[in-house]
XYZ file of C-alpha atoms in Angstrom:
777
model
C -137.606 -102.006 97.713
C -134.135 -100.728 97.360
C -133.217 -98.094 99.852
C -132.141 -94.743 98.561
C -128.498 -93.989 99.048
C -127.844 -91.008 101.208
C -126.541 -87.983 99.436
C -122.788 -87.681 99.784
C -122.644 -84.121 98.569
C -121.276 -81.979 101.343
C -122.817 -78.687 102.126
C -120.181 -76.166 101.310
C -120.413 -72.451 101.943
C -119.365 -69.684 99.629
C -115.757 -68.649 99.217
C -114.744 -65.829 101.620
C -114.148 -63.525 98.660
C -117.739 -64.101 97.489
C -119.058 -62.434 100.638
C -116.811 -59.443 99.943
C -118.189 -59.152 96.397
C -121.824 -59.471 97.533
C -121.252 -56.808 100.195
C -119.809 -54.377 97.652
C -122.759 -54.981 95.323
C -125.211 -54.252 98.147
C -123.415 -50.994 98.961
C -123.608 -49.964 95.301
C -127.335 -50.844 95.302
C -127.869 -48.656 98.397
C -126.148 -45.668 96.761
C -128.251 -46.012 93.570
C -131.491 -46.204 95.566
C -130.626 -43.359 97.939
C -129.786 -40.878 95.169
C -132.460 -42.262 92.773
C -130.020 -42.883 89.932
C -131.824 -43.956 86.762
C -135.030 -45.879 86.295
C -133.942 -48.586 88.749
C -133.150 -46.168 91.550
C -136.401 -44.166 91.155
C -138.573 -47.297 90.846
C -137.138 -48.935 93.962
C -137.412 -45.619 95.846
C -141.116 -45.407 94.838
C -141.749 -48.963 96.068
C -139.920 -48.141 99.326
C -142.126 -45.090 99.907
C -145.251 -47.149 99.209
C -144.264 -49.778 101.775
C -142.549 -47.698 104.470
C -143.697 -44.106 103.830
C -141.352 -41.552 105.355
C -139.092 -44.438 106.505
C -138.128 -45.293 102.913
C -134.491 -44.596 103.935
C -134.606 -47.972 105.709
C -134.137 -49.820 102.378
C -130.628 -48.451 101.553
C -129.773 -48.529 105.262
C -130.602 -52.237 105.529
C -128.646 -52.898 102.336
C -125.507 -51.316 103.842
C -126.162 -53.053 107.174
C -126.438 -56.451 105.444
C -123.279 -55.749 103.435
C -121.279 -54.997 106.604
C -122.489 -58.204 108.288
C -121.582 -60.301 105.246
C -118.108 -58.794 104.902
C -117.289 -59.073 108.625
C -118.815 -62.446 109.501
C -117.996 -64.054 106.110
C -121.119 -66.223 106.286
C -124.768 -65.999 105.299
C -127.328 -64.028 107.302
C -130.272 -65.882 108.798
C -133.547 -64.304 109.890
C -133.152 -66.286 113.103
C -130.320 -63.963 114.091
C -131.391 -61.787 116.992
C -129.764 -58.673 115.480
C -131.822 -59.047 112.291
C -135.001 -59.689 114.245
C -134.371 -56.717 116.510
C -133.779 -54.402 113.535
C -137.072 -55.501 111.935
C -138.980 -54.893 115.193
C -137.479 -51.403 115.567
C -138.460 -50.553 111.970
C -141.992 -51.853 112.642
C -142.353 -49.758 115.834
C -141.148 -46.608 114.054
C -143.632 -47.152 111.221
C -146.483 -47.475 113.749
C -145.317 -44.278 115.490
C -145.120 -42.420 112.174
C -148.596 -43.488 111.101
C -150.145 -42.646 114.483
C -148.701 -39.116 114.346
C -149.924 -38.678 110.743
C -153.519 -39.702 111.527
C -153.647 -37.513 114.627
C -152.796 -34.490 112.470
C -155.364 -35.502 109.818
C -158.030 -36.013 112.486
C -157.370 -32.584 114.024
C -157.541 -30.864 110.615
C -160.735 -32.769 109.605
C -159.150 -34.196 106.452
C -160.259 -37.792 107.011
C -163.001 -38.866 104.616
C -163.549 -42.451 105.893
C -162.919 -44.495 109.013
C -160.673 -46.995 107.187
C -156.967 -46.519 107.863
C -155.920 -48.553 104.830
C -158.302 -46.634 102.517
C -157.087 -43.230 103.741
C -153.438 -44.337 103.419
C -154.049 -45.446 99.801
C -155.666 -42.091 99.050
C -152.681 -40.183 100.493
C -150.072 -42.270 98.713
C -151.678 -42.899 95.287
C -154.734 -40.770 94.611
C -153.258 -37.532 96.037
C -149.873 -38.259 94.362
C -148.002 -38.284 97.710
C -145.412 -40.702 96.390
C -145.099 -39.007 92.997
C -144.575 -35.598 94.603
C -142.284 -37.058 97.276
C -144.433 -35.624 100.036
C -143.196 -35.517 103.633
C -146.594 -36.614 105.034
C -146.600 -40.311 104.166
C -146.489 -41.779 107.676
C -145.297 -45.394 107.874
C -146.533 -46.431 104.437
C -148.801 -49.402 103.823
C -146.905 -51.559 106.340
C -147.358 -48.915 109.049
C -151.025 -48.540 108.076
C -151.596 -52.301 108.326
C -150.149 -52.672 111.823
C -151.528 -49.345 113.078
C -155.045 -50.311 111.960
C -154.710 -53.700 113.666
C -153.533 -52.234 117.007
C -156.052 -49.357 116.689
C -158.951 -51.834 116.406
C -157.641 -53.916 119.331
C -156.309 -51.289 121.764
C -157.411 -47.879 120.428
C -154.968 -45.067 119.504
C -153.234 -44.827 122.915
C -152.914 -48.611 123.100
C -151.301 -48.676 119.642
C -148.603 -46.254 120.879
C -147.971 -48.376 123.984
C -147.653 -51.492 121.812
C -145.223 -49.618 119.558
C -143.111 -48.632 122.608
C -142.901 -52.243 123.802
C -142.006 -53.467 120.313
C -139.214 -50.859 120.293
C -137.880 -52.077 123.675
C -137.939 -55.692 122.520
C -135.974 -54.765 119.387
C -133.349 -52.912 121.456
C -132.980 -55.899 123.810
C -132.498 -58.274 120.877
C -129.870 -56.059 119.249
C -127.839 -55.328 122.397
C -128.302 -58.756 123.966
C -128.629 -57.167 127.419
C -131.592 -57.079 129.755
C -132.869 -53.856 131.321
C -133.572 -55.159 134.831
C -129.929 -55.974 135.828
C -128.835 -52.569 134.511
C -131.513 -50.837 136.572
C -130.435 -52.768 139.670
C -126.783 -51.866 139.106
C -127.606 -48.185 138.564
C -129.837 -48.073 141.673
C -127.938 -49.650 144.622
C -130.482 -48.190 147.041
C -132.985 -50.801 145.840
C -130.737 -53.564 147.183
C -130.303 -51.835 150.518
C -134.061 -51.297 150.902
C -134.561 -54.994 151.641
C -133.437 -55.615 155.260
C -131.390 -58.724 156.013
C -133.492 -59.786 158.995
C -136.335 -60.765 156.641
C -134.052 -63.349 154.993
C -132.959 -64.670 158.357
C -136.554 -65.015 159.546
C -137.406 -66.829 156.340
C -134.528 -69.218 156.884
C -135.723 -70.031 160.379
C -139.202 -71.024 159.139
C -138.200 -73.175 156.162
C -136.711 -76.580 156.851
C -133.159 -77.524 155.918
C -133.935 -80.135 153.278
C -136.130 -78.108 150.910
C -133.665 -75.259 150.245
C -131.075 -77.800 149.167
C -133.381 -79.207 146.514
C -134.327 -75.748 145.351
C -130.691 -74.757 145.201
C -129.847 -77.771 143.018
C -132.711 -77.007 140.652
C -131.615 -73.370 140.529
C -127.985 -74.313 139.743
C -129.188 -76.628 136.977
C -131.275 -73.890 135.395
C -128.332 -71.497 135.669
C -126.052 -73.997 133.901
C -128.611 -74.341 131.100
C -128.768 -70.558 130.735
C -124.980 -70.337 130.539
C -124.896 -73.042 127.847
C -127.499 -71.114 125.858
C -125.624 -67.838 126.101
C -122.343 -69.288 124.750
C -123.832 -69.238 121.244
C -124.226 -65.474 121.577
C -120.532 -65.051 122.466
C -121.262 -63.895 126.004
C -118.090 -64.246 128.118
C -118.542 -67.022 130.639
C -116.236 -65.505 133.229
C -118.375 -62.354 133.402
C -119.835 -61.923 136.902
C -123.510 -62.899 136.831
C -126.186 -61.642 139.148
C -127.426 -65.197 139.598
C -124.246 -66.090 141.458
C -124.214 -63.076 143.762
C -124.201 -63.998 147.408
C -126.977 -62.755 149.599
C -124.491 -60.865 151.713
C -121.968 -58.950 149.649
C -118.455 -58.803 151.113
C -116.364 -55.824 150.129
C -112.842 -56.691 149.096
C -110.028 -54.999 151.061
C -108.005 -52.313 149.328
C -104.372 -53.414 149.201
C -101.674 -50.801 148.998
C -98.071 -51.636 148.318
C -95.629 -50.750 150.978
C -93.310 -49.197 148.401
C -95.561 -46.132 148.245
C -94.508 -45.190 151.703
C -90.786 -45.540 151.015
C -89.207 -42.275 149.900
C -85.535 -42.285 150.610
C -83.209 -39.628 149.326
C -80.327 -40.934 147.303
C -76.958 -40.078 148.859
C -75.070 -37.557 146.793
C -71.812 -38.818 145.304
C -69.123 -36.380 146.192
C -66.113 -35.931 144.026
C -63.007 -37.447 145.570
C -60.152 -35.022 145.899
C -56.826 -36.755 145.718
C -55.233 -34.227 148.078
C -57.678 -35.117 150.873
C -57.113 -38.897 150.557
C -54.715 -40.420 153.093
C -51.276 -41.262 151.822
C -51.754 -45.041 152.224
C -54.718 -44.969 149.758
C -53.195 -42.686 147.107
C -51.085 -45.475 145.617
C -54.176 -47.678 145.020
C -55.982 -44.863 143.212
C -52.973 -44.098 141.022
C -52.590 -47.812 140.139
C -56.257 -47.990 139.211
C -55.984 -44.937 136.949
C -53.066 -46.536 135.095
C -54.881 -49.864 134.663
C -57.997 -48.012 133.494
C -56.074 -46.137 130.818
C -54.501 -49.384 129.579
C -57.842 -51.190 129.569
C -59.790 -48.706 127.500
C -57.246 -47.697 124.873
C -58.670 -50.242 122.431
C -62.341 -49.228 122.671
C -62.340 -45.786 121.004
C -65.638 -44.221 119.940
C -66.022 -43.369 116.262
C -68.184 -40.246 116.088
C -68.737 -40.602 112.320
C -70.075 -44.166 112.570
C -73.648 -44.560 111.304
C -75.917 -47.473 112.070
C -77.149 -49.574 109.118
C -80.451 -48.575 107.574
C -83.514 -50.810 107.518
C -83.498 -50.481 103.726
C -80.645 -53.003 103.634
C -83.116 -55.675 104.766
C -85.779 -57.120 102.506
C -89.453 -56.209 102.768
C -91.844 -58.978 103.805
C -93.538 -60.718 100.864
C -97.308 -60.535 100.582
C -99.169 -63.699 101.563
C -102.819 -64.373 100.815
C -104.260 -66.385 103.694
C -107.880 -65.882 102.698
C -108.159 -69.562 101.813
C -107.441 -70.483 105.421
C -110.724 -68.993 106.682
C -112.950 -71.695 105.224
C -110.540 -74.340 106.507
C -110.655 -72.788 109.978
C -114.454 -72.866 110.082
C -114.602 -76.514 109.056
C -111.829 -77.451 111.486
C -113.659 -75.762 114.363
C -116.766 -77.825 113.609
C -114.684 -80.999 113.342
C -113.090 -80.315 116.718
C -116.431 -79.846 118.444
C -117.878 -82.948 116.778
C -114.851 -85.017 117.790
C -115.108 -83.840 121.391
C -118.808 -84.680 121.404
C -118.184 -88.161 119.988
C -115.784 -88.928 122.848
C -118.204 -87.603 125.466
C -116.295 -84.366 126.149
C -118.262 -81.132 126.375
C -116.089 -78.357 124.940
C -116.531 -75.433 122.560
C -114.150 -73.510 120.325
C -114.313 -69.892 121.489
C -111.489 -68.151 119.611
C -109.166 -68.879 116.722
C -105.783 -67.237 116.090
C -104.393 -67.526 112.586
C -100.617 -67.358 112.777
C -97.824 -67.375 110.184
C -97.279 -71.144 110.365
C -99.934 -72.560 112.694
C -103.488 -71.771 113.759
C -104.392 -71.885 117.441
C -107.917 -72.944 118.414
C -108.898 -71.882 121.925
C -111.154 -74.575 123.376
C -113.296 -73.818 126.428
C -114.079 -77.048 128.310
C -117.355 -77.370 130.171
C -117.477 -77.330 133.967
C -116.294 -80.670 135.349
C -114.244 -81.714 132.286
C -110.673 -82.682 133.163
C -107.832 -81.172 131.189
C -106.088 -84.548 131.010
C -109.099 -86.010 129.208
C -108.758 -83.438 126.414
C -104.967 -83.840 126.233
C -105.354 -87.616 125.850
C -107.321 -87.009 122.622
C -104.363 -85.366 120.863
C -103.807 -88.136 118.298
C -107.545 -88.548 117.718
C -107.911 -84.841 116.996
C -104.982 -84.961 114.560
C -106.728 -87.846 112.790
C -110.025 -85.940 112.623
C -108.362 -82.811 111.219
C -106.126 -84.802 108.822
C -103.158 -82.791 110.146
C -99.526 -83.903 110.135
C -99.263 -83.249 113.845
C -100.865 -80.975 116.394
C -99.587 -79.498 119.622
C -101.631 -78.786 122.739
C -101.092 -76.029 125.275
C -103.082 -77.019 128.330
C -103.985 -74.590 129.717
C -103.085 -71.343 127.955
C -101.262 -69.105 130.481
C -103.639 -66.441 131.762
C -106.756 -67.971 130.160
C -109.222 -70.626 131.191
C -108.911 -72.358 127.832
C -106.869 -75.041 126.093
C -104.889 -74.214 122.956
C -104.792 -76.615 120.012
C -102.182 -75.635 117.411
C -102.788 -76.969 113.906
C -100.318 -76.390 111.016
C -101.445 -74.153 108.153
C -101.566 -75.382 104.592
C -99.003 -72.705 103.654
C -96.383 -71.043 105.857
C -96.180 -67.246 105.669
C -92.553 -66.138 105.842
C -91.583 -63.658 108.559
C -88.659 -61.350 107.761
C -86.280 -59.689 110.180
C -87.175 -56.225 108.889
C -90.859 -56.476 109.824
C -89.902 -57.701 113.307
C -87.438 -54.855 113.899
C -89.928 -52.286 112.564
C -92.786 -53.535 114.755
C -94.340 -51.400 117.485
C -92.905 -53.753 120.131
C -89.440 -52.433 119.247
C -89.873 -49.433 121.542
C -86.566 -49.433 123.437
C -84.063 -47.452 121.374
C -81.506 -47.307 124.189
C -81.358 -51.086 124.620
C -78.330 -52.156 122.585
C -78.938 -55.892 123.044
C -82.602 -56.045 121.989
C -82.933 -59.059 119.689
C -85.782 -59.796 117.285
C -86.743 -63.457 117.096
C -89.968 -63.525 115.043
C -93.739 -63.447 115.459
C -95.971 -65.550 117.673
C -99.302 -67.094 116.732
C -101.237 -63.878 117.378
C -98.903 -61.921 115.079
C -97.135 -60.047 117.865
C -93.429 -59.411 117.278
C -91.284 -61.264 119.825
C -88.220 -59.308 120.928
C -86.121 -59.816 124.029
C -83.190 -58.090 125.699
C -80.100 -60.275 125.903
C -78.812 -58.462 128.980
C -81.911 -59.608 130.874
C -81.897 -63.222 129.690
C -78.816 -63.173 130.441
C -77.613 -66.170 128.377
C -79.306 -68.166 125.621
C -79.232 -71.807 124.555
C -80.323 -72.614 120.976
C -80.739 -76.273 120.007
C -82.490 -78.302 117.331
C -81.921 -80.838 114.603
C -80.101 -80.162 111.342
C -81.963 -77.836 108.976
C -84.501 -76.624 111.533
C -83.338 -72.996 111.488
C -80.555 -72.572 114.079
C -78.043 -70.860 111.786
C -80.695 -68.462 110.465
C -81.602 -67.645 114.075
C -77.945 -66.947 114.907
C -77.654 -64.659 111.859
C -80.813 -62.849 112.962
C -79.350 -62.299 116.426
C -76.084 -60.909 115.042
C -77.859 -58.611 112.577
C -80.201 -57.370 115.329
C -77.123 -56.293 117.309
C -75.408 -54.733 114.285
C -78.537 -52.716 113.440
C -78.717 -51.194 116.948
C -75.214 -50.950 118.417
C -72.015 -49.188 117.398
C -68.638 -50.993 117.690
C -67.714 -49.155 120.898
C -70.987 -50.270 122.533
C -71.051 -54.010 121.816
C -68.191 -56.380 121.036
C -68.554 -59.981 119.877
C -66.515 -63.173 120.071
C -67.660 -65.618 117.380
C -66.706 -69.300 117.622
C -67.615 -71.412 114.588
C -66.079 -74.927 114.538
C -68.067 -75.722 111.347
C -65.998 -73.018 109.535
C -68.769 -72.084 107.095
C -71.501 -70.236 109.013
C -69.889 -67.190 110.641
C -66.859 -66.518 108.423
C -68.878 -63.867 106.576
C -68.579 -61.609 109.641
C -64.773 -61.460 109.529
C -63.650 -57.851 109.338
C -66.555 -56.132 111.078
C -65.420 -53.673 113.781
C -67.586 -55.340 116.449
C -65.292 -58.361 116.714
C -62.759 -58.726 119.524
C -60.835 -61.288 117.461
C -61.243 -62.963 114.075
C -63.851 -65.697 113.917
C -62.429 -68.721 115.742
C -62.790 -71.849 113.596
C -60.279 -74.173 115.291
C -61.900 -76.177 118.065
C -58.679 -76.271 120.099
C -58.291 -72.478 119.897
C -61.927 -72.051 120.964
C -61.120 -73.326 124.440
C -58.330 -70.762 124.685
C -60.660 -68.011 123.435
C -63.194 -68.834 126.129
C -60.453 -68.723 128.772
C -59.463 -65.257 127.534
C -63.085 -64.135 127.906
C -63.016 -65.469 131.464
C -59.860 -63.437 132.107
C -61.614 -60.342 130.711
C -64.504 -60.993 133.092
C -62.135 -61.177 136.059
C -60.415 -57.963 134.937
C -63.766 -56.184 134.777
C -64.672 -57.290 138.270
C -61.341 -55.910 139.415
C -62.314 -52.550 137.843
C -65.700 -52.684 139.558
C -64.109 -53.272 142.949
C -61.795 -50.276 142.526
C -64.621 -47.926 141.526
C -67.102 -49.200 144.094
C -69.624 -50.218 141.419
C -71.531 -53.476 141.106
C -72.123 -54.004 137.401
C -71.304 -52.649 133.971
C -74.139 -50.128 134.031
C -72.957 -48.619 137.302
C -69.369 -48.556 136.045
C -70.314 -46.802 132.784
C -72.397 -44.264 134.711
C -69.374 -43.659 136.929
C -67.131 -43.129 133.883
C -69.704 -40.776 132.368
C -69.764 -38.735 135.569
C -65.977 -38.521 135.597
C -65.932 -37.390 131.965
C -68.554 -34.753 132.680
C -66.960 -33.339 135.841
C -63.293 -33.580 134.906
C -63.602 -32.939 131.142
C -61.965 -36.260 130.285
C -62.735 -38.714 127.464
C -62.419 -42.112 129.061
C -64.393 -44.666 126.991
C -66.947 -46.939 128.586
C -66.828 -50.700 128.807
C -68.652 -52.378 125.910
C -70.951 -55.343 126.215
C -69.424 -58.614 125.034
C -71.528 -61.257 123.290
C -69.930 -64.693 122.920
C -71.610 -66.833 120.237
C -70.766 -70.533 119.870
C -72.376 -71.977 116.765
C -71.709 -75.667 117.463
C -71.057 -76.725 121.037
C -70.862 -80.465 120.277
C -67.559 -80.116 118.363
C -65.985 -78.210 121.242
C -67.151 -80.768 123.795
C -65.553 -83.553 121.737
C -62.158 -81.833 121.651
C -61.876 -80.302 125.123
C -65.049 -80.959 127.063
C -63.558 -80.325 130.508
C -62.001 -76.926 129.743
C -64.956 -75.749 127.624
C -67.512 -76.738 130.240
C -65.525 -75.026 132.991
C -65.250 -71.786 131.002
C -68.930 -71.797 130.016
C -69.957 -72.515 133.599
C -67.870 -69.652 134.990
C -69.179 -67.235 132.375
C -72.767 -68.318 132.849
C -72.527 -67.951 136.615
C -70.696 -64.652 136.907
C -70.551 -62.810 133.588
C -73.943 -61.126 133.712
C -72.854 -58.231 135.912
C -69.687 -57.824 133.826
C -71.741 -57.313 130.650
C -70.669 -60.610 129.033
C -73.432 -62.784 127.582
C -73.353 -66.263 126.053
C -75.310 -67.616 123.093
C -74.718 -71.336 122.586
C -76.102 -73.323 119.651
C -75.925 -77.053 119.011
C -77.572 -79.586 116.714
C -76.980 -82.519 119.061
C -79.157 -81.898 122.148
C -77.855 -84.767 124.255
C -76.935 -84.797 127.932
C -73.203 -85.147 127.228
C -73.278 -81.884 125.215
C -75.918 -79.890 127.099
C -74.851 -80.931 130.561
C -76.785 -80.276 133.725
C -74.283 -77.631 134.829
C -74.730 -75.692 131.558
C -78.533 -75.927 131.717
C -78.652 -74.804 135.346
C -76.871 -71.553 134.480
C -78.616 -70.776 131.159
C -82.320 -70.225 131.910
C -83.350 -68.882 128.471
C -83.700 -71.548 125.788
C -84.862 -71.821 122.181
C -85.850 -75.240 120.865
C -86.266 -75.884 117.159
C -87.695 -79.064 115.687
C -86.129 -82.207 117.187
C -86.594 -85.883 116.463
C -87.836 -87.149 119.831
C -89.439 -86.045 123.060
C -86.220 -86.939 124.912
C -84.318 -84.238 123.035
C -87.118 -81.771 123.768
C -86.859 -82.506 127.498
C -83.095 -82.099 127.310
C -83.514 -78.569 125.931
C -86.687 -77.292 127.602
C -87.202 -79.763 130.474
C -90.574 -80.501 128.839
C -91.966 -81.993 125.638
C -93.362 -80.160 122.650
C -90.376 -79.475 120.392
C -90.788 -82.870 118.701
C -94.096 -81.593 117.229
C -92.651 -78.471 115.601
C -92.740 -78.026 111.828
C -89.185 -76.918 111.094
C -88.202 -73.973 108.844
C -87.941 -71.528 111.749
C -90.794 -72.880 113.882
C -89.490 -72.736 117.455
C -90.393 -72.715 121.137
C -88.926 -69.748 123.025
C -88.634 -70.143 126.783
C -87.523 -66.815 128.318
C -86.051 -66.613 131.777
C -88.697 -66.655 134.495
C -91.426 -68.146 132.284
C -93.038 -71.481 133.081
C -94.213 -72.300 129.549
C -92.563 -71.627 126.189
C -93.933 -69.350 123.458
C -94.361 -70.718 119.947
C -92.669 -68.352 117.520
C -92.178 -68.383 113.772
C -88.552 -67.286 113.487
C -87.556 -64.397 111.257
C -85.833 -65.346 108.018
C -82.519 -63.736 107.031
C -81.079 -64.359 103.576
C -77.393 -64.451 102.678
C -77.811 -61.319 100.588
C -79.129 -59.402 103.595
C -76.198 -60.546 105.733
C -73.666 -59.510 103.103
C -75.334 -56.115 102.609
C -75.259 -55.287 106.319
C -71.682 -56.579 106.745
C -70.416 -54.561 103.777
C -72.102 -51.418 105.094
C -70.603 -51.891 108.576
C -67.093 -52.543 107.222
C -67.302 -49.390 105.063
C -68.056 -47.341 108.173
C -65.155 -48.660 110.235
C -62.428 -51.244 109.850
C -61.854 -53.993 112.373
C -59.350 -53.341 115.170
C -58.872 -56.607 117.007
C -57.838 -56.775 120.640
C -54.477 -58.553 120.718
C -55.095 -59.881 124.205
C -58.275 -61.663 123.051
C -56.850 -63.378 119.943
C -56.077 -67.095 120.538
C -52.430 -67.958 119.820
C -51.078 -70.885 117.816
C -48.768 -71.945 120.660
C -49.921 -74.962 122.667
C -50.794 -74.646 126.291
C -47.437 -74.622 128.129
C -48.888 -75.025 131.552
C -49.804 -78.662 130.900
C -46.389 -79.433 129.378
C -44.501 -77.951 132.302
C -46.772 -79.662 134.818
C -45.221 -82.773 136.378
C -47.027 -85.062 138.758
C -45.316 -86.212 141.958
C -45.628 -89.832 140.848
C -44.378 -89.164 137.312
C -40.860 -90.535 137.752
C -42.094 -93.666 139.528
C -44.735 -94.165 136.836
C -42.094 -93.892 134.070
C -39.918 -96.438 135.884
C -42.861 -98.827 136.182
C -43.889 -98.444 132.534
C -40.344 -99.012 131.268
C -39.934 -102.117 133.422
C -43.318 -103.552 132.361
C -42.935 -102.388 128.712
C -46.671 -101.628 128.696
C -48.664 -98.568 129.684
C -52.337 -98.168 130.578
C -54.344 -95.932 132.832
C -55.866 -98.869 134.740
C -52.396 -100.253 135.553
C -51.321 -96.941 137.103
C -54.582 -96.824 139.080
C -53.982 -100.257 140.569
C -50.263 -99.855 141.316
C -50.338 -96.355 142.808
C -53.913 -96.448 144.162
C -54.885 -93.192 142.485
C -57.995 -92.011 140.626
C -58.687 -92.226 136.934
C -58.180 -88.505 136.223
C -54.742 -88.401 137.832
C -53.608 -91.596 136.123
C -54.840 -90.326 132.730
C -52.936 -87.026 133.219
C -49.732 -88.949 133.953
C -50.167 -91.023 130.786
C -50.804 -87.862 128.733
C -47.610 -86.287 130.137
C -45.689 -89.410 129.123
C -47.131 -89.131 125.605
C -46.104 -85.460 125.293
C -42.551 -86.269 126.403
C -42.166 -89.239 124.090
C -42.215 -91.999 126.678
C -45.278 -93.805 125.346
C -47.109 -93.738 122.056
C -50.626 -92.638 121.207
C -53.632 -94.756 122.208
C -54.311 -97.801 120.034
C -57.933 -98.775 120.639
C -58.384 -101.270 123.471
C -54.714 -102.402 123.396
C -52.127 -100.916 125.785
C -49.968 -98.047 124.612
C -46.576 -98.808 123.088
C -43.546 -97.914 125.236
C -41.053 -95.951 123.120
C -37.954 -96.070 125.370
C -36.079 -98.866 127.055
C -34.651 -99.249 130.539
C -31.177 -98.502 129.267
C -32.449 -95.290 127.698
C -33.859 -94.153 131.027
C -30.584 -94.866 132.843
C -28.581 -93.013 130.184
C -31.083 -90.095 130.065
């Protein structure tokens, strides 16, 4: 006989929208029945009264209740559900109560004609037109009569009421999912104290040592089974259970912070009177006042300046992610089946649908190693038919493992919705930057002055330039020109030129890589000047200095402007490192180490995350990093010191590692269009024109310090090169026994002064002068 082929038709559930439609139809049905609209409403109401008597309201109530469950759970309702079973038991107990009360009144008034409960109920409902007249003395209907007659025959009238009470309690337990006994024990602590401890000790002394161990193992096994059964009912596993309570409860100590006891009065800052200062200190104060006036002439506050409106940014588009719900349910089942097939006991407890990815929180069973689940990463991607998945093991602050699976469609996140989110609750923070939304939908914003510097890296087209534009627009939307200044360095010459002319710039956008090194050195000089101001005023950082200036303006009726924050943005670090790696690295290192207190913050972006661009010195001083999609795990470790960025999706999908955090946050970056950038820039330029600081603008003149510099061995080196008629760095190293850096500087000085020619690959440089020329010169 030929065997029948198994059916390959998969069991598919209804579409999520179908449950919404069914729920709305049930609500409409309940309204029609409750108000008895038309023939349908009155007929169903009559049938409800016949079955349930005075509890006929249960029919529309259950219709609404079923509709709510369908619309919330988005799946079918089974009669095996404990909530459904509990509701039916409560309705049954109420019908028995109603019928018992009705027959007690009929018995007292001698209106009973027979001893049959069912016969008397039929007479009240049909023959006496109780249903037709909508009487209020219908009891529990025919269903109540059936069960009341059964319990009345078995247990009498009082026993029927007791049975109804117990049915009611069982229904409440099924609906709430909580037992009464633990609640009674918690509410009555005297019951625990009534059992003396010496009884337990005497019992221990009688029983042998081996038997309790066996009992304890059996008890732990039964407890584990109970925990496994309760996970289906969504009972939190980490909830303290009474089974695990120790026999002797130990009260935890109350810890109080020592800071509560510290109440020190702040010393009052007295105004310094110049007449009371000794003569030797008056000159220093006068010099400081002159330098202060020269330093702050540029930064003048414009009272009429208005911040850009949020209406300049685009509203977020509407995205329908309803189709993802059915995919999520099937993926959760696939994950659990895959874990089971590999012998791993784990369960999906929560799912977070994000803009670009969906995170499945997996709760491993007791005794399952995290490394065993992490090793199944490729197998899970194969089971889910996903391009790539990323694991977060474990999730910080949770005893679960996160599995991030890409969505079928990416929902775009705009900068406007991030800046208008409830997390943007710091109006006085001028450097609060909006990055995007995480998987749970929470807006991710961070203060640049607390980072204090930021490194942005990723491959081409992953979203770095959009992120930089979002950072700049976040600052423009919050800060006036006298509050925040920016130095923009763009060697690519196409990304940041749109910001030329805004009043927040210290200098025009620097596009020449050689001038960028000079611009960074000028920022370093500004940092040193600010520290000089701090030392004269006795302050420690820019906040203390601005508070000091504000106090002076308030007490002496002056209008001395405050120091603005300075944000230095480098859009492509790799080009600068190719031109002048030594000078650029030195300037970035000095700024990263010292510029935080001076109010100067760095944002560095690069598309080549290699160790020769992002050096160890730069990484050590820039703790906050953003990694976009990269090609390999090596690049991810270069940026974040850990893997994960190689599994990102691109198009703004990033890992944000803030300072002080051990694990990065996956964020869908906010999108900023060119039209939005132009709208905000045009609005800002209309409010105030750019007034560049002449001291911060890089000059076209070459660096004269290197030209004027002459090494002690320069003349001897020139004599040697002219005699040998060849020039190379290795030759100078051997002849003069010097290092490579010093020999290379001497050769560069010869090239600037026309002694030797430019480098020609691996061949020695050409000597341009002869011995006779040296003697004549």
